[in-house]
Coordinates of C-alpha atoms in Angstrom, one line a residue:
Chain T
M1 CA 272.4 199.5 38.0
T2 CA 270.1 201.6 35.9
K3 CA 269.8 198.8 33.3
N4 CA 268.6 196.2 35.8
S5 CA 265.1 195.1 35.1
N6 CA 263.0 193.6 37.9
R7 CA 262.9 190.1 36.4
D8 CA 264.3 187.2 38.3
I9 CA 266.5 185.5 35.7
I10 CA 267.7 182.8 38.2
V11 CA 265.4 181.3 40.8
V12 CA 266.9 178.6 42.9
K13 CA 264.6 176.5 45.0
N14 CA 265.8 174.1 47.7
L15 CA 268.8 173.0 45.5
T16 CA 270.4 169.9 47.1
K17 CA 273.3 167.7 46.1
R18 CA 274.1 164.5 48.1
Y19 CA 276.9 162.1 47.6
G20 CA 275.9 159.1 49.6
S21 CA 275.6 160.2 53.2
F22 CA 277.5 163.5 52.6
T23 CA 275.5 166.5 51.6
A24 CA 277.5 169.0 49.5
V25 CA 274.7 171.5 49.0
K26 CA 272.1 171.7 51.6
G27 CA 268.9 172.9 50.0
I28 CA 269.8 176.5 49.1
S29 CA 267.2 179.0 47.8
F30 CA 267.7 182.4 46.4
S31 CA 267.1 184.5 43.3
V32 CA 269.1 186.7 41.0
K33 CA 267.8 189.7 39.0
E34 CA 268.5 190.2 35.3
G35 CA 271.7 192.2 34.7
E36 CA 273.0 191.7 38.2
L37 CA 276.5 190.8 39.2
F38 CA 276.0 188.1 41.7
G39 CA 278.7 186.4 43.8
F40 CA 279.1 183.3 45.8
L41 CA 281.7 183.8 48.4
G42 CA 283.2 181.0 50.5
P43 CA 286.2 178.8 51.2
N44 CA 287.1 175.9 49.0
G45 CA 284.8 173.0 49.6
A46 CA 281.9 175.2 50.6
G47 CA 279.7 173.8 47.8
K48 CA 280.0 176.8 45.4
S49 CA 281.2 174.8 42.4
T50 CA 278.8 172.0 43.1
S51 CA 275.9 174.5 43.1
I52 CA 277.1 176.2 39.9
N53 CA 277.6 172.8 38.1
M54 CA 274.1 171.8 39.0
M55 CA 272.7 175.1 37.7
C56 CA 274.7 174.6 34.5
T57 CA 273.2 171.1 34.0
V58 CA 276.6 169.3 34.1
L59 CA 275.8 167.8 37.5
S60 CA 272.6 166.0 38.4
V61 CA 270.4 167.5 41.0
T62 CA 269.5 165.4 44.1
E63 CA 266.6 167.5 45.2
G64 CA 265.0 170.9 44.4
T65 CA 265.6 172.8 41.2
A66 CA 266.5 176.1 39.6
I67 CA 264.8 178.1 36.9
L68 CA 267.2 179.8 34.6
N69 CA 265.8 182.3 32.1
G70 CA 262.4 180.6 32.5
H71 CA 263.7 177.1 32.0
D72 CA 263.9 174.3 34.6
I73 CA 267.4 172.9 34.9
T74 CA 266.0 169.4 35.7
R75 CA 263.5 169.2 32.8
D76 CA 264.6 171.6 30.1
K77 CA 268.3 171.1 30.0
A78 CA 268.8 172.0 26.3
R79 CA 267.0 175.4 26.7
V80 CA 269.0 176.2 29.8
R81 CA 272.2 175.4 28.0
E82 CA 271.4 177.7 25.2
A83 CA 270.9 180.6 27.7
I84 CA 274.1 180.2 29.6
G85 CA 277.8 180.6 29.2
I86 CA 280.2 179.2 31.7
I87 CA 283.9 179.5 32.5
F88 CA 284.8 176.5 34.5
Q89 CA 287.2 176.5 37.4
D90 CA 289.4 174.0 35.6
P91 CA 290.6 174.6 32.0
S92 CA 288.3 173.3 29.3
L93 CA 290.0 174.2 26.1
D94 CA 291.3 171.8 23.4
E95 CA 295.0 172.5 23.7
N96 CA 295.8 170.7 20.4
L97 CA 293.6 173.1 18.4
T98 CA 294.3 176.7 17.7
A99 CA 292.6 179.6 19.5
L100 CA 290.5 180.3 16.4
E101 CA 289.5 176.6 16.1
N102 CA 288.4 176.5 19.7
L103 CA 286.2 179.5 19.1
K104 CA 284.8 178.2 15.9
L105 CA 284.0 174.9 17.6
H106 CA 282.1 176.8 20.2
C107 CA 280.1 178.8 17.6
V108 CA 279.1 175.5 15.9
M109 CA 278.1 173.8 19.2
Y110 CA 275.9 176.8 20.1
K111 CA 274.6 177.2 16.5
V112 CA 275.8 180.8 16.3
D113 CA 274.5 182.0 12.9
K114 CA 277.2 181.6 10.2
S115 CA 276.8 185.2 9.0
V116 CA 277.9 186.7 12.3
R117 CA 280.3 184.0 13.4
M118 CA 283.6 185.5 12.2
Q119 CA 282.7 189.0 13.2
R120 CA 281.9 187.9 16.8
I121 CA 285.1 185.8 17.0
M122 CA 287.2 188.7 15.9
E123 CA 285.3 190.9 18.4
V124 CA 286.0 188.7 21.4
L125 CA 289.6 188.1 20.3
E126 CA 290.1 191.8 20.1
M127 CA 288.6 192.4 23.5
T128 CA 290.8 189.8 25.1
E129 CA 293.8 191.0 23.2
L130 CA 294.5 187.5 21.7
I131 CA 294.0 188.5 18.0
D132 CA 297.7 188.1 17.2
R133 CA 297.7 184.6 18.5
K134 CA 294.6 183.3 16.9
D135 CA 296.3 180.8 14.8
S136 CA 298.6 179.4 17.6
L137 CA 297.9 176.1 19.2
V138 CA 296.4 176.7 22.7
K139 CA 299.1 174.5 24.3
T140 CA 301.6 177.3 23.6
F141 CA 299.5 179.8 25.6
S142 CA 300.3 181.0 29.2
G143 CA 297.8 180.4 32.0
G144 CA 296.5 184.0 31.7
M145 CA 296.0 183.8 28.0
K146 CA 294.1 180.5 28.3
R147 CA 291.8 182.1 30.8
R148 CA 291.2 185.0 28.5
L149 CA 290.5 182.7 25.7
E150 CA 288.0 180.8 27.8
I151 CA 286.3 184.1 28.7
A152 CA 286.2 185.1 25.0
R153 CA 284.7 181.7 24.2
G154 CA 282.1 181.9 26.9
L155 CA 280.8 185.2 25.4
L156 CA 280.6 184.1 21.8
H157 CA 277.0 183.0 21.8
Y158 CA 275.8 186.1 23.7
P159 CA 274.6 184.2 26.8
K160 CA 271.9 185.7 29.0
I161 CA 273.7 184.5 32.1
L162 CA 277.5 184.1 32.4
F163 CA 278.7 181.7 35.1
L164 CA 282.3 182.3 36.2
D165 CA 283.7 179.6 38.6
E166 CA 286.7 181.1 40.2
P167 CA 287.6 183.1 37.1
T168 CA 291.0 184.3 38.2
I169 CA 292.2 181.5 40.4
G170 CA 296.0 181.0 40.0
L171 CA 296.5 184.1 37.9
D172 CA 298.9 187.0 38.7
P173 CA 297.4 190.3 40.0
Q174 CA 297.9 192.1 36.7
T175 CA 296.1 189.4 34.7
R176 CA 293.4 189.3 37.3
S177 CA 292.7 193.0 37.0
H178 CA 292.7 192.7 33.2
I179 CA 290.2 190.0 33.3
W180 CA 288.0 191.9 35.7
K181 CA 288.1 194.8 33.3
Y182 CA 286.7 192.6 30.5
I183 CA 284.0 191.1 32.7
M184 CA 282.8 194.6 33.8
D185 CA 282.9 195.9 30.2
I186 CA 280.8 193.0 28.8
K187 CA 278.3 193.2 31.7
E188 CA 277.7 196.9 31.0
R189 CA 277.6 196.5 27.3
E190 CA 275.5 193.4 26.8
N191 CA 273.5 193.6 30.0
I192 CA 274.6 190.0 30.8
T193 CA 273.8 188.6 34.2
V194 CA 277.0 187.5 35.8
F195 CA 277.1 184.8 38.4
L196 CA 280.5 184.3 40.0
T197 CA 282.1 182.2 42.6
T198 CA 285.2 183.3 44.4
H199 CA 287.2 183.1 47.5
Y200 CA 288.9 186.4 46.9
M201 CA 287.4 189.2 49.0
D202 CA 288.3 191.9 46.6
E203 CA 286.5 190.2 43.8
A204 CA 283.4 189.8 45.9
E205 CA 283.5 193.6 46.4
Y206 CA 282.6 194.1 42.7
C207 CA 279.4 192.3 43.1
D208 CA 275.9 193.9 43.3
R209 CA 275.0 191.2 45.9
V210 CA 277.0 188.6 47.6
A211 CA 275.9 185.3 49.1
I212 CA 278.2 183.8 51.6
M213 CA 278.4 180.0 51.4
D214 CA 279.8 177.7 54.0
H215 CA 279.5 173.9 54.5
G216 CA 276.9 173.7 51.7
E217 CA 274.6 176.4 53.2
L218 CA 273.9 180.0 52.3
V219 CA 274.9 181.8 55.5
V220 CA 273.8 185.3 54.4
L221 CA 272.9 187.2 51.3
D222 CA 273.0 191.0 50.7
T223 CA 274.8 193.8 49.0
P224 CA 278.5 194.2 50.1
A225 CA 277.6 197.5 51.7
N226 CA 274.8 196.1 53.8
L227 CA 276.9 193.1 54.8
K228 CA 279.6 195.4 56.0
N229 CA 277.2 197.6 57.9
A230 CA 275.8 194.4 59.5
V231 CA 279.2 193.8 61.0
G232 CA 278.6 197.1 62.9
G233 CA 281.0 200.0 62.6
D234 CA 284.8 199.8 62.7
V235 CA 286.8 196.7 63.5
I236 CA 289.4 196.9 66.1
R237 CA 292.0 194.2 65.9
L238 CA 294.7 193.6 68.5
R239 CA 297.3 191.2 69.8
T240 CA 298.1 191.1 73.5
E241 CA 300.4 189.2 75.9
D242 CA 297.3 187.2 77.1
D243 CA 294.6 187.1 74.6
E244 CA 292.3 184.9 76.8
M245 CA 292.4 187.4 79.6
A246 CA 291.9 190.3 77.1
V247 CA 288.8 188.7 75.7
A248 CA 287.3 188.3 79.2
E249 CA 288.2 191.9 80.2
I250 CA 286.8 193.5 77.0
G251 CA 283.6 191.5 77.6
K252 CA 283.4 192.6 81.2
R253 CA 284.3 196.2 80.8
Y254 CA 282.6 197.1 77.5
G255 CA 280.0 194.4 77.0
L256 CA 281.4 193.6 73.5
A257 CA 281.4 190.3 71.6
V258 CA 285.0 189.5 70.8
T259 CA 286.2 187.1 68.1
R260 CA 289.5 185.3 68.6
D261 CA 291.5 183.7 65.9
R262 CA 295.2 182.8 65.2
D263 CA 296.1 186.4 64.4
G264 CA 294.8 187.8 67.7
I265 CA 291.4 189.2 68.7
S266 CA 288.9 191.5 67.1
F267 CA 285.7 193.2 67.8
S268 CA 283.7 196.0 66.3
V269 CA 282.6 199.3 67.8
A270 CA 280.5 202.2 66.4
S271 CA 283.3 204.7 66.2
G272 CA 286.8 203.4 66.3
E273 CA 288.9 206.6 66.7
E274 CA 287.0 207.7 69.8
F275 CA 287.0 204.3 71.3
M276 CA 290.6 203.5 70.9
A277 CA 292.5 206.1 73.0
P278 CA 290.8 205.4 76.4
F279 CA 290.7 201.7 75.6
I280 CA 294.5 201.4 75.3
K281 CA 294.9 203.1 78.7
E282 CA 292.2 201.1 80.4
L283 CA 292.9 197.6 79.3
P284 CA 294.9 195.8 82.1
V285 CA 296.5 193.4 79.6
K286 CA 299.6 194.5 77.8
I287 CA 298.9 195.3 74.1
L288 CA 301.5 194.2 71.6
S289 CA 299.8 195.7 68.5
I290 CA 296.5 197.4 67.7
G291 CA 294.9 198.5 64.5
M292 CA 291.6 199.7 63.3
S293 CA 289.9 199.1 59.9
R294 CA 286.6 199.7 58.2
P295 CA 284.9 196.4 57.9
T296 CA 285.7 194.2 54.9
L297 CA 283.9 191.2 53.6
N298 CA 286.5 189.1 55.5
D299 CA 285.0 190.6 58.7
V300 CA 281.6 189.8 57.4
F301 CA 282.6 186.3 56.7
L302 CA 284.2 186.1 60.2
K303 CA 281.0 187.4 61.8
F304 CA 278.7 185.0 60.1
T305 CA 280.8 181.8 60.2
G306 CA 283.2 182.4 63.1
R307 CA 286.2 181.8 60.9
A308 CA 288.5 183.8 58.7
L309 CA 288.2 183.1 55.0
R310 CA 291.5 181.7 53.9
D311 CA 292.6 178.6 52.0
E312 CA 295.2 177.6 54.5
E313 CA 292.7 177.7 57.3
L314 CA 290.7 174.8 56.0
S315 CA 290.3 172.5 59.0
S316 CA 291.2 168.8 58.6
T317 CA 287.5 167.9 58.3
D318 CA 287.2 170.4 55.5
Q319 CA 290.1 168.9 53.7
L320 CA 288.7 165.4 54.2
R321 CA 285.4 166.6 52.9
E322 CA 287.1 168.1 49.9
T323 CA 289.0 164.9 49.2
M324 CA 285.8 162.8 49.5
K325 CA 284.0 165.1 47.1
R326 CA 286.7 164.8 44.5
S327 CA 287.2 161.1 44.7
R328 CA 283.4 160.7 44.4
A329 CA 283.4 163.0 41.4
G330 CA 286.0 160.6 39.9
L331 CA 288.9 163.2 40.1
R332 CA 292.2 162.4 41.6
P333 CA 292.2 163.4 45.2
F334 CA 295.4 165.4 45.2
G335 CA 295.3 166.9 41.7
R336 CA 295.1 170.6 41.2
S337 CA 291.8 172.2 42.0
Chain S
M1 CA 274.5 168.3 11.1
E2 CA 277.2 170.9 11.3
Q3 CA 277.8 169.9 14.9
I4 CA 278.5 166.3 14.0
L5 CA 280.8 167.5 11.2
Y6 CA 282.9 169.7 13.4
I7 CA 283.4 167.0 16.1
W8 CA 284.5 164.7 13.2
Y9 CA 286.7 167.4 11.8
R10 CA 288.4 167.9 15.1
D11 CA 289.5 164.3 15.3
V12 CA 290.7 164.3 11.7
V13 CA 292.7 167.5 12.0
K14 CA 294.4 166.2 15.1
F15 CA 295.3 163.0 13.4
V16 CA 296.9 164.8 10.4
R17 CA 298.8 167.1 12.8
D18 CA 300.2 164.4 14.8
R19 CA 303.3 163.2 12.8
T20 CA 304.8 161.1 15.5
R21 CA 301.7 159.0 15.8
L22 CA 301.5 158.7 12.0
A23 CA 305.1 157.5 11.8
S24 CA 304.9 155.1 14.7
S25 CA 301.7 153.6 13.3
F26 CA 303.9 151.8 10.8
V27 CA 306.0 150.0 13.4
M28 CA 303.6 147.2 14.4
P29 CA 302.4 146.3 10.9
F30 CA 306.0 146.3 9.6
M31 CA 307.0 143.8 12.4
F32 CA 304.1 141.5 11.7
L33 CA 304.0 141.7 8.0
I34 CA 307.7 141.9 7.0
L35 CA 309.5 140.2 9.9
F36 CA 306.9 137.7 11.2
G37 CA 305.3 137.1 7.8
N38 CA 308.6 136.4 5.9
G39 CA 309.9 134.2 8.7
M40 CA 306.7 132.2 8.9
G41 CA 306.3 132.1 5.2
G42 CA 309.8 130.7 4.7
A43 CA 309.2 128.0 7.3
I44 CA 305.9 127.0 5.6
K45 CA 307.7 126.9 2.2
S46 CA 310.4 124.6 3.5
L47 CA 307.8 122.4 5.2
M48 CA 305.9 122.1 1.9
A49 CA 309.1 121.4 -0.1
S50 CA 309.8 118.3 2.0
G51 CA 306.4 116.6 1.3
R52 CA 303.8 116.1 -1.5
V53 CA 302.0 119.3 -2.2
P54 CA 298.7 119.4 -4.1
A55 CA 298.8 121.4 -7.3
G56 CA 297.8 125.0 -6.9
L57 CA 299.2 125.3 -3.4
A58 CA 302.5 126.5 -4.8
G59 CA 300.8 129.9 -5.0
F60 CA 300.4 130.1 -1.2
D61 CA 302.4 133.1 0.0
F62 CA 302.1 133.7 3.7
V63 CA 303.0 137.4 3.5
K64 CA 300.2 137.9 0.9
F65 CA 297.9 135.9 3.2
M66 CA 298.7 138.1 6.1
F67 CA 298.3 141.5 4.4
P68 CA 294.5 141.7 4.8
G69 CA 294.9 140.6 8.4
I70 CA 297.3 143.4 9.0
I71 CA 294.8 145.9 7.5
G72 CA 292.3 144.4 9.9
M73 CA 294.7 144.8 12.8
T74 CA 295.6 148.4 12.0
V75 CA 292.0 149.4 11.4
F76 CA 290.9 147.6 14.6
N77 CA 293.6 149.2 16.8
T78 CA 293.1 152.7 15.4
A79 CA 289.3 152.6 15.5
I80 CA 289.1 151.2 19.0
F81 CA 291.8 153.5 20.5
S82 CA 290.3 156.6 18.9
A83 CA 287.7 156.5 21.7
L84 CA 290.5 157.2 24.1
S85 CA 290.1 160.8 23.1
I86 CA 286.7 160.9 24.8
V87 CA 288.3 159.8 28.1
Q88 CA 291.2 162.3 27.6
D89 CA 288.7 165.1 26.9
R90 CA 287.1 164.2 30.1
E91 CA 290.4 164.2 32.0
F92 CA 291.6 167.5 30.5
G93 CA 288.3 169.2 31.0
F94 CA 287.3 169.8 27.4
M95 CA 284.4 167.4 27.6
K96 CA 282.7 169.9 30.0
E97 CA 282.7 172.5 27.3
I98 CA 280.9 170.1 25.0
M99 CA 278.5 168.7 27.7
V100 CA 277.4 172.2 28.8
S101 CA 276.6 173.2 25.2
P102 CA 273.1 172.5 23.8
V103 CA 274.5 169.9 21.4
P104 CA 272.4 166.7 21.6
R105 CA 274.4 163.8 23.1
V106 CA 273.6 161.7 20.1
H107 CA 275.4 164.1 17.8
I108 CA 278.5 163.9 19.9
V109 CA 278.5 160.1 19.7
L110 CA 278.0 160.2 16.0
G111 CA 280.7 162.8 15.4
K112 CA 283.2 160.9 17.5
T113 CA 282.4 157.6 15.8
L114 CA 282.7 159.1 12.4
G115 CA 285.9 160.8 13.4
G116 CA 287.4 157.5 14.7
A117 CA 286.2 155.6 11.6
T118 CA 287.8 158.2 9.2
V119 CA 291.1 158.2 11.1
A120 CA 291.1 154.3 11.0
L121 CA 290.2 154.3 7.3
L122 CA 293.1 156.7 6.6
Q123 CA 295.4 154.6 8.7
G124 CA 294.3 151.4 7.0
L125 CA 294.8 152.9 3.5
L126 CA 298.3 154.0 4.5
M127 CA 299.1 150.3 5.0
F128 CA 298.7 149.9 1.2
L129 CA 302.1 151.5 1.0
F130 CA 303.4 148.0 1.7
V131 CA 301.7 146.6 -1.4
P132 CA 304.6 147.0 -3.8
F133 CA 307.0 145.1 -1.5
I134 CA 304.8 142.1 -1.0
G135 CA 303.7 141.3 -4.6
I136 CA 300.0 142.0 -4.2
K137 CA 298.4 143.3 -7.4
L138 CA 295.7 145.9 -6.9
N139 CA 293.0 146.8 -9.4
P140 CA 290.3 149.4 -9.4
G141 CA 287.7 146.8 -8.5
I142 CA 289.6 145.9 -5.3
V143 CA 290.1 149.5 -4.3
L144 CA 286.5 150.4 -4.9
R145 CA 285.3 147.6 -2.7
V146 CA 288.0 147.7 0.0
I147 CA 287.4 151.4 0.9
P148 CA 283.8 151.1 1.9
A149 CA 284.6 147.7 3.6
I150 CA 287.3 149.3 5.7
F151 CA 285.1 152.2 6.6
L152 CA 282.2 150.0 7.6
V153 CA 284.5 147.9 9.9
A154 CA 286.1 151.0 11.3
F155 CA 282.7 152.5 12.1
T156 CA 281.6 149.4 13.9
I157 CA 284.8 149.1 15.9
S158 CA 284.8 152.8 16.8
S159 CA 281.3 152.4 18.2
I160 CA 282.6 149.6 20.5
G161 CA 285.4 151.9 21.6
I162 CA 283.0 154.7 22.4
L163 CA 280.6 152.4 24.2
V164 CA 283.6 151.4 26.5
A165 CA 284.8 155.0 26.8
S166 CA 281.3 156.4 27.6
R167 CA 281.5 155.3 31.2
L168 CA 285.2 155.5 32.0
K169 CA 286.9 158.4 33.7
T170 CA 290.6 157.6 33.4
A171 CA 292.8 156.9 30.4
Q172 CA 294.4 154.0 32.3
G173 CA 291.1 152.3 32.9
F174 CA 290.2 152.6 29.3
Q175 CA 293.5 151.2 28.1
M176 CA 293.3 148.3 30.4
I177 CA 289.9 147.3 29.3
I178 CA 290.8 147.8 25.6
Q179 CA 293.9 145.7 25.9
L180 CA 291.8 142.9 27.4
L181 CA 289.6 143.1 24.2
V182 CA 292.3 143.7 21.6
F183 CA 294.5 140.7 22.0
P184 CA 292.0 137.9 22.1
M185 CA 289.9 139.5 19.4
L186 CA 292.9 139.9 17.1
F187 CA 294.4 136.4 17.7
L188 CA 291.1 134.7 17.3
S189 CA 290.2 136.5 14.1
G190 CA 292.3 134.8 11.5
A191 CA 294.5 137.8 11.1
Y192 CA 297.7 136.0 11.8
F193 CA 297.0 132.4 10.7
P194 CA 294.6 130.5 8.4
L195 CA 291.4 129.4 10.3
N196 CA 292.0 125.7 9.6
G197 CA 292.2 122.7 11.9
M198 CA 291.4 124.6 15.1
P199 CA 290.3 122.8 18.2
G200 CA 286.5 122.7 18.5
W201 CA 286.3 125.2 21.4
M202 CA 288.5 127.7 19.6
N203 CA 286.4 127.3 16.5
I204 CA 283.4 128.4 18.5
I205 CA 285.1 131.5 19.8
V206 CA 286.4 132.4 16.4
K207 CA 282.9 132.2 15.0
L208 CA 281.6 134.4 17.8
N209 CA 284.2 137.1 17.2
P210 CA 282.9 139.9 15.0
L211 CA 286.4 140.7 13.9
T212 CA 286.7 137.3 12.2
Y213 CA 284.1 138.4 9.6
A214 CA 285.9 141.7 9.2
V215 CA 289.3 140.1 8.5
D216 CA 287.7 137.5 6.3
L217 CA 285.9 140.2 4.3
F218 CA 289.2 142.0 3.7
K219 CA 290.8 138.7 2.6
K220 CA 288.0 137.9 0.2
I221 CA 288.3 141.4 -1.4
I222 CA 292.0 141.9 -1.4
L223 CA 293.1 138.4 -2.3
E224 CA 290.2 138.1 -4.9
Y225 CA 288.4 135.1 -3.5
D226 CA 286.4 134.8 -6.7
K227 CA 289.4 134.2 -8.8
M228 CA 291.2 131.9 -6.4
P229 CA 291.6 128.1 -7.0
E230 CA 289.5 126.1 -4.5
V231 CA 292.6 124.4 -3.0
L232 CA 294.1 127.8 -2.1
R233 CA 290.8 129.0 -0.6
Q234 CA 290.9 125.9 1.6
A235 CA 294.6 126.4 2.5
M236 CA 293.9 130.1 3.5
G237 CA 290.9 129.1 5.5
L238 CA 288.6 131.4 3.4
N239 CA 285.6 129.0 3.3
L240 CA 284.2 130.2 6.5
Q241 CA 281.0 128.3 7.5
V242 CA 278.5 129.1 10.2
G243 CA 275.9 126.3 10.9
G244 CA 276.8 124.6 7.6
H245 CA 276.2 127.8 5.6
L246 CA 279.1 129.1 3.5
V247 CA 279.6 132.7 4.5
T248 CA 279.7 135.2 1.6
A249 CA 281.3 138.7 1.6
A250 CA 277.8 140.2 1.4
N251 CA 276.7 138.2 4.5
E252 CA 279.8 139.5 6.3
A253 CA 279.2 143.2 5.3
G254 CA 275.6 142.8 6.4
F255 CA 276.5 141.3 9.8
I256 CA 279.1 144.0 10.5
A257 CA 276.7 146.7 9.6
L258 CA 274.0 145.2 11.9
F259 CA 276.5 144.7 14.7
G260 CA 277.7 148.3 14.3
A261 CA 274.2 149.6 14.4
V262 CA 273.6 147.8 17.7
M263 CA 276.9 149.1 19.1
I264 CA 276.3 152.7 18.2
V265 CA 272.8 152.7 19.7
L266 CA 274.2 151.3 22.9
A267 CA 277.0 153.9 22.9
M268 CA 274.4 156.7 22.4
W269 CA 272.3 155.4 25.2
S270 CA 275.3 154.9 27.5
F271 CA 276.8 158.3 26.7
S272 CA 273.4 160.1 27.2
T273 CA 272.6 158.6 30.5
V274 CA 276.0 158.8 32.2
E275 CA 276.8 161.6 34.7
Q276 CA 279.8 163.4 33.2

């Protein structure tokens, strides 16, 4: 991170979004340094996209504001728009135009100087390996190719800040790693500030700093390493014949705080290897399986929210909330996200 | 300026590429002009043959009469439905790409309106392929006047479409509202029958309908009102009067331009203030 300056390129102050009585984003505040790779981590419906859409000026702000590259998102929309690039969660290409036409259109919209236009288009096409397909209609592209084209497009006007809203959602692992390679390359080469939302743990690991978001609030914000240290040592995870009794016993014998979820129980100790051997002998409940891991961001999430970070574990209220949010936004409630 | 041009270009390119749409655009005009027009024309002729017909009325050809109305219908439909692309862009997500860019909203509306108007002009001009089959004689004077007239009408109608589209989120919603507009406006415009002997209430609605003046303008240009015998003007309902004043082609063009200006300003305002 040698290239990082100390300038705060994004300053968010009490950013709030309300839909009627439902508050999607509850007054979040934080700042991002220039050149940083910053991530919003959280389950679907946590308010990540809503926050990003407000910062990108496509969604109105209920309260508070954000300053991007020195411009206020509520007052100086045009200047903010010039400074940012965004890759939306949902596709936003014109499928009836060719790849080249989509890129040209973008250059025109952002007033990229005519003299450098073709050169930049070729550059991004080359980088995303789409140069052979530049004259094909976008509707003939695969999901991964469309995503790459969107990333190529987002970079054409050399934005100061690049927003990526779930950049690899629904893509196969190979395409995902490809796209990450491009993102890291660009960030290094152009010193672009990258702001990303994701619900994939491994993607959050790439970030310089991660903010965990849940139910419209920032739960915690730090570097992935610090967050993992905060979990405290190694995580021991086990399944027993009687989880309830095990939780009580561990609490009583070792004075440890135990988290219980569908997959069993887990807790963290300073040094897992030394702890485990006597523990297995001493626990009066029969152990079905036991394992130890260094903490991951999933454990961090678990610690700060009390839940595991998984799509399928959205509670019914979360799903309702999601549906409400979409129908208010005028989207079909059961369409793809 | 280049931004407006590219938004315009996008609509025109897509129109040219869409061959199916191009071919199907001939279906409705063919039905009205050739099937309905000839059927109705024959019936009128046989009616006239049975009674005393004033001299000069022998030249009344219903198919010829209908042709400018069919141009009106085609231009109207194409122009107003071109705004559907705004709603579709919103549904398919492309609108977000435009809205997050620094392009002024006003440029988007202008580009879209010009795009819709150009496509409607091209579509309207394609209808002139029917000309050899219906016995209308064109001359350079007609062509030079009809092209700007069609474009003016197309631009005005496009603005109406965009005003409607600016606040709608689904294609179904847009189509429903537009259908509610299209049929009454077309039927009460004089596109399908001469505006003679209407009941008083209908006469009022016809005179309030902006499309009436567009269709009448096309009739006056294409059928050469200036060279027409008075009795034929009467029979074709071309002596349109508003408040006792005989409406001229220039009045009509002026009114359509003014109406278009109001519509596009409203569309710009609506599009700029809506939450996308």
